[in-house]
PDB file of C-alpha atoms in Angstrom:
ATOM      1  CA  UNK A   1     112.511  70.895  94.353  1.00 71.00           C
ATOM      2  CA  UNK A   2     109.224  72.717  94.202  1.00 90.00           C
ATOM      3  CA  UNK A   3     108.260  75.991  95.542  1.00 97.00           C
ATOM      4  CA  UNK A   4     105.141  76.227  97.736  1.00 98.00           C
ATOM      5  CA  UNK A   5     103.616  79.592  97.550  1.00 98.00           C
ATOM      6  CA  UNK A   6     100.536  80.231 100.235  1.00 98.00           C
ATOM      7  CA  UNK A   7      98.403  83.005  98.591  1.00 97.00           C
ATOM      8  CA  UNK A   8      96.939  84.535 101.550  1.00 95.00           C
ATOM      9  CA  UNK A   9      95.005  87.302 103.075  1.00 91.00           C
ATOM     10  CA  UNK A  10      92.774  87.555 105.544  1.00 85.00           C
ATOM     11  CA  UNK A  11      90.477  89.932 104.140  1.00 82.00           C
ATOM     12  CA  UNK A  12      88.040  88.178 101.981  1.00 83.00           C
ATOM     13  CA  UNK A  13      87.035  89.070  98.479  1.00 84.00           C
ATOM     14  CA  UNK A  14      90.529  90.299  97.294  1.00 89.00           C
ATOM     15  CA  UNK A  15      90.943  87.611  94.559  1.00 91.00           C
ATOM     16  CA  UNK A  16      92.904  84.864  96.335  1.00 95.00           C
ATOM     17  CA  UNK A  17      91.132  81.946  94.509  1.00 96.00           C
ATOM     18  CA  UNK A  18      91.183  84.077  91.402  1.00 96.00           C
ATOM     19  CA  UNK A  19      94.884  84.267  91.579  1.00 97.00           C
ATOM     20  CA  UNK A  20      95.594  80.761  92.736  1.00 98.00           C
ATOM     21  CA  UNK A  21      93.430  79.358  89.551  1.00 98.00           C
ATOM     22  CA  UNK A  22      94.742  81.642  87.049  1.00 98.00           C
ATOM     23  CA  UNK A  23      98.340  81.731  88.192  1.00 98.00           C
ATOM     24  CA  UNK A  24      98.249  78.062  88.053  1.00 98.00           C
ATOM     25  CA  UNK A  25      96.910  78.230  84.472  1.00 98.00           C
ATOM     26  CA  UNK A  26      99.475  80.317  83.445  1.00 98.00           C
ATOM     27  CA  UNK A  27     102.297  78.537  84.895  1.00 98.00           C
ATOM     28  CA  UNK A  28     101.001  75.093  83.524  1.00 98.00           C
ATOM     29  CA  UNK A  29     100.668  76.590  80.132  1.00 98.00           C
ATOM     30  CA  UNK A  30     104.376  77.575  80.302  1.00 98.00           C
ATOM     31  CA  UNK A  31     105.521  74.034  81.015  1.00 97.00           C
ATOM     32  CA  UNK A  32     105.441  74.256  84.635  1.00 98.00           C
ATOM     33  CA  UNK A  33     103.821  71.241  86.594  1.00 98.00           C
ATOM     34  CA  UNK A  34     101.700  72.793  89.366  1.00 98.00           C
ATOM     35  CA  UNK A  35      99.929  71.394  92.797  1.00 98.00           C
ATOM     36  CA  UNK A  36      96.942  73.597  93.942  1.00 98.00           C
ATOM     37  CA  UNK A  37      96.081  72.908  97.875  1.00 98.00           C
ATOM     38  CA  UNK A  38      92.116  74.118  98.020  1.00 97.00           C
ATOM     39  CA  UNK A  39      92.782  75.214 101.874  1.00 96.00           C
ATOM     40  CA  UNK A  40      89.429  77.082 101.936  1.00 95.00           C
ATOM     41  CA  UNK A  41      86.507  75.268 103.431  1.00 94.00           C
ATOM     42  CA  UNK A  42      84.407  77.460 100.860  1.00 94.00           C
ATOM     43  CA  UNK A  43      85.920  75.127  98.142  1.00 95.00           C
ATOM     44  CA  UNK A  44      85.873  77.755  95.575  1.00 96.00           C
ATOM     45  CA  UNK A  45      88.923  76.664  93.896  1.00 97.00           C
ATOM     46  CA  UNK A  46      88.031  73.219  93.685  1.00 97.00           C
ATOM     47  CA  UNK A  47      84.461  74.270  91.667  1.00 96.00           C
ATOM     48  CA  UNK A  48      86.569  77.046  89.542  1.00 97.00           C
ATOM     49  CA  UNK A  49      88.624  73.945  87.958  1.00 97.00           C
ATOM     50  CA  UNK A  50      85.200  71.924  86.806  1.00 95.00           C
ATOM     51  CA  UNK A  51      85.507  69.463  89.870  1.00 95.00           C
ATOM     52  CA  UNK A  52      82.348  68.118  91.229  1.00 93.00           C
ATOM     53  CA  UNK A  53      82.590  67.844  95.074  1.00 90.00           C
ATOM     54  CA  UNK A  54      80.289  64.897  94.893  1.00 88.00           C
ATOM     55  CA  UNK A  55      83.049  62.893  92.973  1.00 87.00           C
ATOM     56  CA  UNK A  56      85.886  63.470  95.692  1.00 93.00           C
ATOM     57  CA  UNK A  57      87.052  60.630  98.036  1.00 93.00           C
ATOM     58  CA  UNK A  58      89.587  62.481 100.047  1.00 96.00           C
ATOM     59  CA  UNK A  59      90.381  66.030 100.434  1.00 96.00           C
ATOM     60  CA  UNK A  60      92.508  68.677 102.211  1.00 97.00           C
ATOM     61  CA  UNK A  61      90.460  67.949 105.284  1.00 95.00           C
ATOM     62  CA  UNK A  62      91.726  64.271 105.512  1.00 96.00           C
ATOM     63  CA  UNK A  63      94.837  65.318 104.337  1.00 96.00           C
ATOM     64  CA  UNK A  64      95.641  67.568 107.347  1.00 94.00           C
ATOM     65  CA  UNK A  65      93.951  65.403 109.854  1.00 93.00           C
ATOM     66  CA  UNK A  66      96.216  62.295 108.924  1.00 93.00           C
ATOM     67  CA  UNK A  67      93.134  60.351 107.767  1.00 95.00           C
ATOM     68  CA  UNK A  68      94.881  60.168 104.202  1.00 96.00           C
ATOM     69  CA  UNK A  69      98.345  60.366 102.624  1.00 96.00           C
ATOM     70  CA  UNK A  70      98.971  63.488 100.388  1.00 97.00           C
ATOM     71  CA  UNK A  71      99.129  61.103  97.244  1.00 96.00           C
ATOM     72  CA  UNK A  72      95.724  59.884  98.019  1.00 97.00           C
ATOM     73  CA  UNK A  73      93.966  63.413  97.980  1.00 98.00           C
ATOM     74  CA  UNK A  74      95.730  64.688  94.695  1.00 98.00           C
ATOM     75  CA  UNK A  75      93.035  64.794  91.920  1.00 97.00           C
ATOM     76  CA  UNK A  76      94.149  65.311  88.434  1.00 96.00           C
ATOM     77  CA  UNK A  77      92.291  68.224  86.383  1.00 97.00           C
ATOM     78  CA  UNK A  78      91.740  68.893  82.643  1.00 96.00           C
ATOM     79  CA  UNK A  79      94.067  71.732  82.483  1.00 98.00           C
ATOM     80  CA  UNK A  80      97.679  71.550  81.466  1.00 98.00           C
ATOM     81  CA  UNK A  81     100.263  70.822  84.049  1.00 98.00           C
ATOM     82  CA  UNK A  82      97.743  71.008  87.067  1.00 98.00           C
ATOM     83  CA  UNK A  83      96.587  68.764  89.816  1.00 98.00           C
ATOM     84  CA  UNK A  84      94.590  69.713  93.109  1.00 98.00           C
ATOM     85  CA  UNK A  85      94.054  68.549  96.510  1.00 98.00           C
ATOM     86  CA  UNK A  86      90.396  69.630  96.550  1.00 97.00           C
ATOM     87  CA  UNK A  87      88.384  71.201  99.499  1.00 97.00           C
ATOM     88  CA  UNK A  88      84.748  70.874 101.027  1.00 94.00           C
ATOM     89  CA  UNK A  89      83.069  72.565 103.865  1.00 93.00           C
ATOM     90  CA  UNK A  90      84.286  69.761 106.113  1.00 92.00           C
ATOM     91  CA  UNK A  91      87.836  71.633 106.277  1.00 93.00           C
ATOM     92  CA  UNK A  92      86.214  74.375 108.605  1.00 90.00           C
ATOM     93  CA  UNK A  93      85.937  71.520 111.448  1.00 89.00           C
ATOM     94  CA  UNK A  94      89.817  71.006 110.967  1.00 87.00           C
ATOM     95  CA  UNK A  95      91.187  73.810 113.159  1.00 81.00           C
ATOM     96  CA  UNK A  96      89.273  72.250 116.062  1.00 86.00           C
ATOM     97  CA  UNK A  97      90.689  68.737 115.374  1.00 88.00           C
ATOM     98  CA  UNK A  98      94.050  69.884 114.848  1.00 87.00           C
ATOM     99  CA  UNK A  99      94.452  71.252 118.447  1.00 83.00           C
ATOM    100  CA  UNK A 100      94.848  67.592 119.599  1.00 83.00           C
ATOM    101  CA  UNK A 101      98.300  67.247 117.574  1.00 87.00           C
ATOM    102  CA  UNK A 102     101.399  67.858 118.945  1.00 82.00           C
ATOM    103  CA  UNK A 103     102.995  69.595 116.101  1.00 88.00           C
ATOM    104  CA  UNK A 104      99.407  71.329 115.132  1.00 91.00           C
ATOM    105  CA  UNK A 105     100.785  73.829 113.133  1.00 92.00           C
ATOM    106  CA  UNK A 106     103.171  71.754 111.012  1.00 95.00           C
ATOM    107  CA  UNK A 107     100.812  69.029 109.530  1.00 95.00           C
ATOM    108  CA  UNK A 108     100.377  70.731 106.084  1.00 96.00           C
ATOM    109  CA  UNK A 109     104.605  70.970 105.766  1.00 97.00           C
ATOM    110  CA  UNK A 110     104.469  67.323 106.641  1.00 96.00           C
ATOM    111  CA  UNK A 111     102.335  66.021 104.193  1.00 97.00           C
ATOM    112  CA  UNK A 112     103.604  68.335 101.628  1.00 98.00           C
ATOM    113  CA  UNK A 113     107.260  67.397 101.988  1.00 97.00           C
ATOM    114  CA  UNK A 114     106.200  64.053 100.472  1.00 96.00           C
ATOM    115  CA  UNK A 115     105.401  65.482  96.978  1.00 97.00           C
ATOM    116  CA  UNK A 116     107.716  68.721  96.911  1.00 97.00           C
ATOM    117  CA  UNK A 117     110.126  67.564  94.691  1.00 95.00           C
ATOM    118  CA  UNK A 118     107.359  66.115  92.007  1.00 97.00           C
ATOM    119  CA  UNK A 119     106.319  69.640  91.384  1.00 98.00           C
ATOM    120  CA  UNK A 120     107.632  73.171  89.952  1.00 97.00           C
ATOM    121  CA  UNK A 121     105.392  75.110  92.262  1.00 98.00           C
ATOM    122  CA  UNK A 122     102.675  74.240  95.105  1.00 98.00           C
ATOM    123  CA  UNK A 123     100.084  76.955  95.422  1.00 98.00           C
ATOM    124  CA  UNK A 124      97.861  77.090  98.534  1.00 98.00           C
ATOM    125  CA  UNK A 125      94.528  78.905  98.516  1.00 97.00           C
ATOM    126  CA  UNK A 126      94.235  80.118 102.081  1.00 95.00           C
ATOM    127  CA  UNK A 127      91.023  80.896 103.845  1.00 92.00           C
ATOM    128  CA  UNK A 128      90.083  84.535 104.720  1.00 89.00           C
ATOM    129  CA  UNK A 129      91.031  84.298 108.197  1.00 84.00           C
ATOM    130  CA  UNK A 130      94.058  83.829 110.133  1.00 82.00           C
ATOM    131  CA  UNK A 131      93.215  80.647 112.201  1.00 87.00           C
ATOM    132  CA  UNK A 132      95.210  77.197 112.745  1.00 91.00           C
ATOM    133  CA  UNK A 133      94.667  76.351 108.792  1.00 93.00           C
ATOM    134  CA  UNK A 134      96.267  79.584 107.623  1.00 93.00           C
ATOM    135  CA  UNK A 135      99.234  79.374 109.942  1.00 93.00           C
ATOM    136  CA  UNK A 136      99.539  75.791 108.676  1.00 95.00           C
ATOM    137  CA  UNK A 137      99.685  77.085 105.285  1.00 97.00           C
ATOM    138  CA  UNK A 138     102.401  79.583 106.069  1.00 97.00           C
ATOM    139  CA  UNK A 139     104.299  77.358 108.306  1.00 97.00           C
ATOM    140  CA  UNK A 140     104.348  74.731 105.204  1.00 97.00           C
ATOM    141  CA  UNK A 141     105.175  77.556 102.413  1.00 98.00           C
ATOM    142  CA  UNK A 142     108.467  79.237 101.140  1.00 98.00           C
ATOM    143  CA  UNK A 143     106.779  82.086 100.713  1.00 98.00           C
ATOM    144  CA  UNK A 144     103.477  83.963 100.887  1.00 97.00           C
ATOM    145  CA  UNK A 145     101.854  85.998  97.931  1.00 97.00           C
ATOM    146  CA  UNK A 146      99.503  88.902  98.847  1.00 96.00           C
ATOM    147  CA  UNK A 147      96.486  89.692  96.693  1.00 95.00           C
ATOM    148  CA  UNK A 148      95.238  93.199  97.657  1.00 93.00           C
ATOM    149  CA  UNK A 149      92.593  95.548  96.578  1.00 88.00           C
ATOM    150  CA  UNK A 150      93.220  99.181  95.821  1.00 81.00           C
ATOM    151  CA  UNK A 151      91.456 100.496  98.974  1.00 79.00           C
ATOM    152  CA  UNK A 152      92.218 101.815 102.130  1.00 76.00           C
ATOM    153  CA  UNK A 153      90.785  98.845 104.324  1.00 75.00           C
ATOM    154  CA  UNK A 154      93.436  96.569 102.801  1.00 76.00           C
ATOM    155  CA  UNK A 155      96.340  98.584 104.094  1.00 78.00           C
ATOM    156  CA  UNK A 156      94.872  97.586 107.555  1.00 77.00           C
ATOM    157  CA  UNK A 157      94.655  93.903 106.642  1.00 80.00           C
ATOM    158  CA  UNK A 158      98.044  94.032 104.714  1.00 87.00           C
ATOM    159  CA  UNK A 159      99.937  95.347 108.063  1.00 85.00           C
ATOM    160  CA  UNK A 160      98.324  92.632 110.053  1.00 87.00           C
ATOM    161  CA  UNK A 161      99.204  89.635 107.801  1.00 89.00           C
ATOM    162  CA  UNK A 162     102.816  91.163 107.699  1.00 91.00           C
ATOM    163  CA  UNK A 163     102.608  90.925 111.313  1.00 91.00           C
ATOM    164  CA  UNK A 164     101.437  87.370 111.284  1.00 90.00           C
ATOM    165  CA  UNK A 165     104.390  86.339 108.907  1.00 94.00           C
ATOM    166  CA  UNK A 166     106.911  87.895 111.296  1.00 94.00           C
ATOM    167  CA  UNK A 167     105.552  85.935 114.271  1.00 93.00           C
ATOM    168  CA  UNK A 168     105.552  82.558 111.686  1.00 94.00           C
ATOM    169  CA  UNK A 169     109.305  83.320 111.356  1.00 96.00           C
ATOM    170  CA  UNK A 170     109.810  83.523 114.914  1.00 95.00           C
ATOM    171  CA  UNK A 171     107.546  80.070 115.636  1.00 93.00           C
ATOM    172  CA  UNK A 172     107.536  77.651 112.962  1.00 93.00           C
ATOM    173  CA  UNK A 173     109.086  79.043 109.674  1.00 96.00           C
ATOM    174  CA  UNK A 174     112.314  81.284 109.925  1.00 96.00           C
ATOM    175  CA  UNK A 175     112.896  81.331 106.015  1.00 96.00           C
ATOM    176  CA  UNK A 176     109.276  82.572 105.161  1.00 97.00           C
ATOM    177  CA  UNK A 177     109.287  85.256 102.627  1.00 96.00           C
ATOM    178  CA  UNK A 178     107.114  87.790 100.921  1.00 96.00           C
ATOM    179  CA  UNK A 179     106.617  86.183  97.420  1.00 96.00           C
ATOM    180  CA  UNK A 180     105.113  89.592  96.218  1.00 96.00           C
ATOM    181  CA  UNK A 181     102.188  92.055  96.809  1.00 95.00           C
ATOM    182  CA  UNK A 182      99.686  91.750  93.882  1.00 96.00           C
ATOM    183  CA  UNK A 183      97.116  94.458  93.325  1.00 94.00           C
ATOM    184  CA  UNK A 184      93.828  93.140  92.174  1.00 93.00           C
ATOM    185  CA  UNK A 185      90.609  94.363  90.624  1.00 89.00           C
ATOM    186  CA  UNK A 186      92.665  97.507  89.406  1.00 87.00           C
ATOM    187  CA  UNK A 187      91.376 100.318  87.848  1.00 86.00           C
ATOM    188  CA  UNK A 188      93.857 102.965  86.683  1.00 80.00           C
ATOM    189  CA  UNK A 189      91.581 105.826  86.073  1.00 82.00           C
ATOM    190  CA  UNK A 190      90.492 105.608  89.863  1.00 83.00           C
ATOM    191  CA  UNK A 191      92.217 108.419  92.255  1.00 80.00           C
ATOM    192  CA  UNK A 192      92.048 105.822  95.262  1.00 80.00           C
ATOM    193  CA  UNK A 193      93.636 103.336  92.742  1.00 81.00           C
ATOM    194  CA  UNK A 194      96.325 105.750  92.675  1.00 83.00           C
ATOM    195  CA  UNK A 195      96.983 106.750  96.360  1.00 84.00           C
ATOM    196  CA  UNK A 196      96.811 102.896  97.689  1.00 84.00           C
ATOM    197  CA  UNK A 197      99.387 101.773  95.068  1.00 87.00           C
ATOM    198  CA  UNK A 198     101.763 104.651  96.154  1.00 87.00           C
ATOM    199  CA  UNK A 199     101.330 104.131  99.777  1.00 85.00           C
ATOM    200  CA  UNK A 200     101.986 100.047  99.667  1.00 87.00           C
ATOM    201  CA  UNK A 201     105.070 100.669  96.964  1.00 87.00           C
ATOM    202  CA  UNK A 202     106.629 103.056  99.635  1.00 86.00           C
ATOM    203  CA  UNK A 203     106.803 100.614 102.345  1.00 84.00           C
ATOM    204  CA  UNK A 204     107.052  97.295 100.001  1.00 87.00           C
ATOM    205  CA  UNK A 205     108.990  98.768  97.316  1.00 83.00           C
ATOM    206  CA  UNK A 206     110.824  95.340  96.441  1.00 89.00           C
ATOM    207  CA  UNK A 207     107.641  93.233  97.189  1.00 93.00           C
ATOM    208  CA  UNK A 208     105.180  94.759  94.822  1.00 94.00           C
ATOM    209  CA  UNK A 209     104.584  92.782  91.364  1.00 96.00           C
ATOM    210  CA  UNK A 210     104.890  94.768  88.392  1.00 94.00           C
ATOM    211  CA  UNK A 211     101.811  92.981  86.808  1.00 96.00           C
ATOM    212  CA  UNK A 212      98.467  94.092  88.138  1.00 95.00           C
ATOM    213  CA  UNK A 213      95.392  92.434  87.847  1.00 96.00           C
ATOM    214  CA  UNK A 214      92.638  94.402  86.407  1.00 94.00           C
ATOM    215  CA  UNK A 215      88.507  94.241  86.923  1.00 93.00           C
ATOM    216  CA  UNK A 216      87.886  92.007  84.036  1.00 94.00           C
ATOM    217  CA  UNK A 217      84.502  90.582  83.084  1.00 96.00           C
ATOM    218  CA  UNK A 218      86.217  87.427  81.912  1.00 97.00           C
ATOM    219  CA  UNK A 219      87.825  86.860  85.472  1.00 96.00           C
ATOM    220  CA  UNK A 220      84.088  87.059  86.964  1.00 95.00           C
ATOM    221  CA  UNK A 221      82.846  84.689  84.268  1.00 97.00           C
ATOM    222  CA  UNK A 222      85.179  82.034  83.937  1.00 97.00           C
ATOM    223  CA  UNK A 223      84.701  80.036  87.542  1.00 96.00           C
ATOM    224  CA  UNK A 224      80.960  79.531  86.465  1.00 95.00           C
ATOM    225  CA  UNK A 225      82.051  77.602  83.471  1.00 96.00           C
ATOM    226  CA  UNK A 226      84.827  75.551  85.721  1.00 97.00           C
ATOM    227  CA  UNK A 227      87.658  77.076  83.495  1.00 97.00           C
ATOM    228  CA  UNK A 228      90.482  79.279  84.351  1.00 98.00           C
ATOM    229  CA  UNK A 229      90.569  82.562  82.350  1.00 98.00           C
ATOM    230  CA  UNK A 230      93.419  81.552  80.182  1.00 98.00           C
ATOM    231  CA  UNK A 231      91.353  78.693  78.746  1.00 97.00           C
ATOM    232  CA  UNK A 232      87.854  80.609  79.071  1.00 97.00           C
ATOM    233  CA  UNK A 233      89.042  83.728  76.901  1.00 97.00           C
ATOM    234  CA  UNK A 234      92.779  83.741  76.513  1.00 96.00           C
ATOM    235  CA  UNK A 235      92.490  86.703  74.725  1.00 97.00           C
ATOM    236  CA  UNK A 236      90.923  88.996  77.643  1.00 97.00           C
ATOM    237  CA  UNK A 237      92.701  91.280  79.641  1.00 97.00           C
ATOM    238  CA  UNK A 238      92.401  89.392  82.523  1.00 97.00           C
ATOM    239  CA  UNK A 239      94.617  86.353  81.021  1.00 98.00           C
ATOM    240  CA  UNK A 240      96.898  88.139  79.670  1.00 98.00           C
ATOM    241  CA  UNK A 241      97.745  89.757  83.280  1.00 98.00           C
ATOM    242  CA  UNK A 242      98.090  86.249  84.588  1.00 98.00           C
ATOM    243  CA  UNK A 243     100.380  85.256  82.361  1.00 98.00           C
ATOM    244  CA  UNK A 244     102.586  88.118  82.899  1.00 98.00           C
ATOM    245  CA  UNK A 245     102.393  87.303  86.621  1.00 98.00           C
ATOM    246  CA  UNK A 246     103.508  83.725  85.712  1.00 98.00           C
ATOM    247  CA  UNK A 247     106.475  85.121  83.952  1.00 98.00           C
ATOM    248  CA  UNK A 248     107.363  87.338  87.042  1.00 96.00           C
ATOM    249  CA  UNK A 249     107.027  84.464  89.421  1.00 97.00           C
ATOM    250  CA  UNK A 250     109.113  82.348  87.167  1.00 97.00           C
ATOM    251  CA  UNK A 251     111.610  85.000  86.795  1.00 94.00           C
ATOM    252  CA  UNK A 252     111.817  85.521  90.451  1.00 91.00           C
ATOM    253  CA  UNK A 253     112.458  81.979  91.404  1.00 92.00           C
ATOM    254  CA  UNK A 254     114.558  81.411  88.666  1.00 85.00           C
ATOM    255  CA  UNK A 255     112.462  78.290  87.944  1.00 73.00           C
TER     256      UNK A 255
END
């Protein structure tokens, strides 16, 4: 049975999409079968995998609102081991439509249960918010991977997200765990980086990943070519960091 990991942080610009795309690529290159759920209306994950939105028939919006089956929304990519359920801006309207559903927070869980056994990992790229879409992702997930930048405002966002995870445990997903906290855009020479990592590690000692993701030009360039960084520049620091993260994820999950 596959493991569902929601990559979530209500703060934007912390590297959620970068993490989903490149962690998936690293897992795929290590022989794992991965399904990505693009659950952000911006659809940046879809674009970063070189998929033209004009060619898409079904998206995460149709899947979430029961207009199609999960199987119909899955698109194969050119990258080893990776398939994706794409997203377009239409997903932004899903939260309103879900209000009329009896089990509005469990729509994604219901759909993914049909394919969970077909993959080693299912990674959900959550939007930068704590709305009904994100609640669906956390309700469907086995765990939450939380990327954060090394800045003090990230600490506030982390506390809010942890509170939300506790709420989800009480209401719809009692077994939801924190997969890990991932420091992104990491610059070791900055004093602030050291301060923030120490503070987070003090409260979340077991959850913090050993791997950190550095600021890296290749990571910034790869999406414009529609490729994960492990295909765009395999020798870059960013590619090596996400490969190390994949090894940690595999080890933690004994996958």
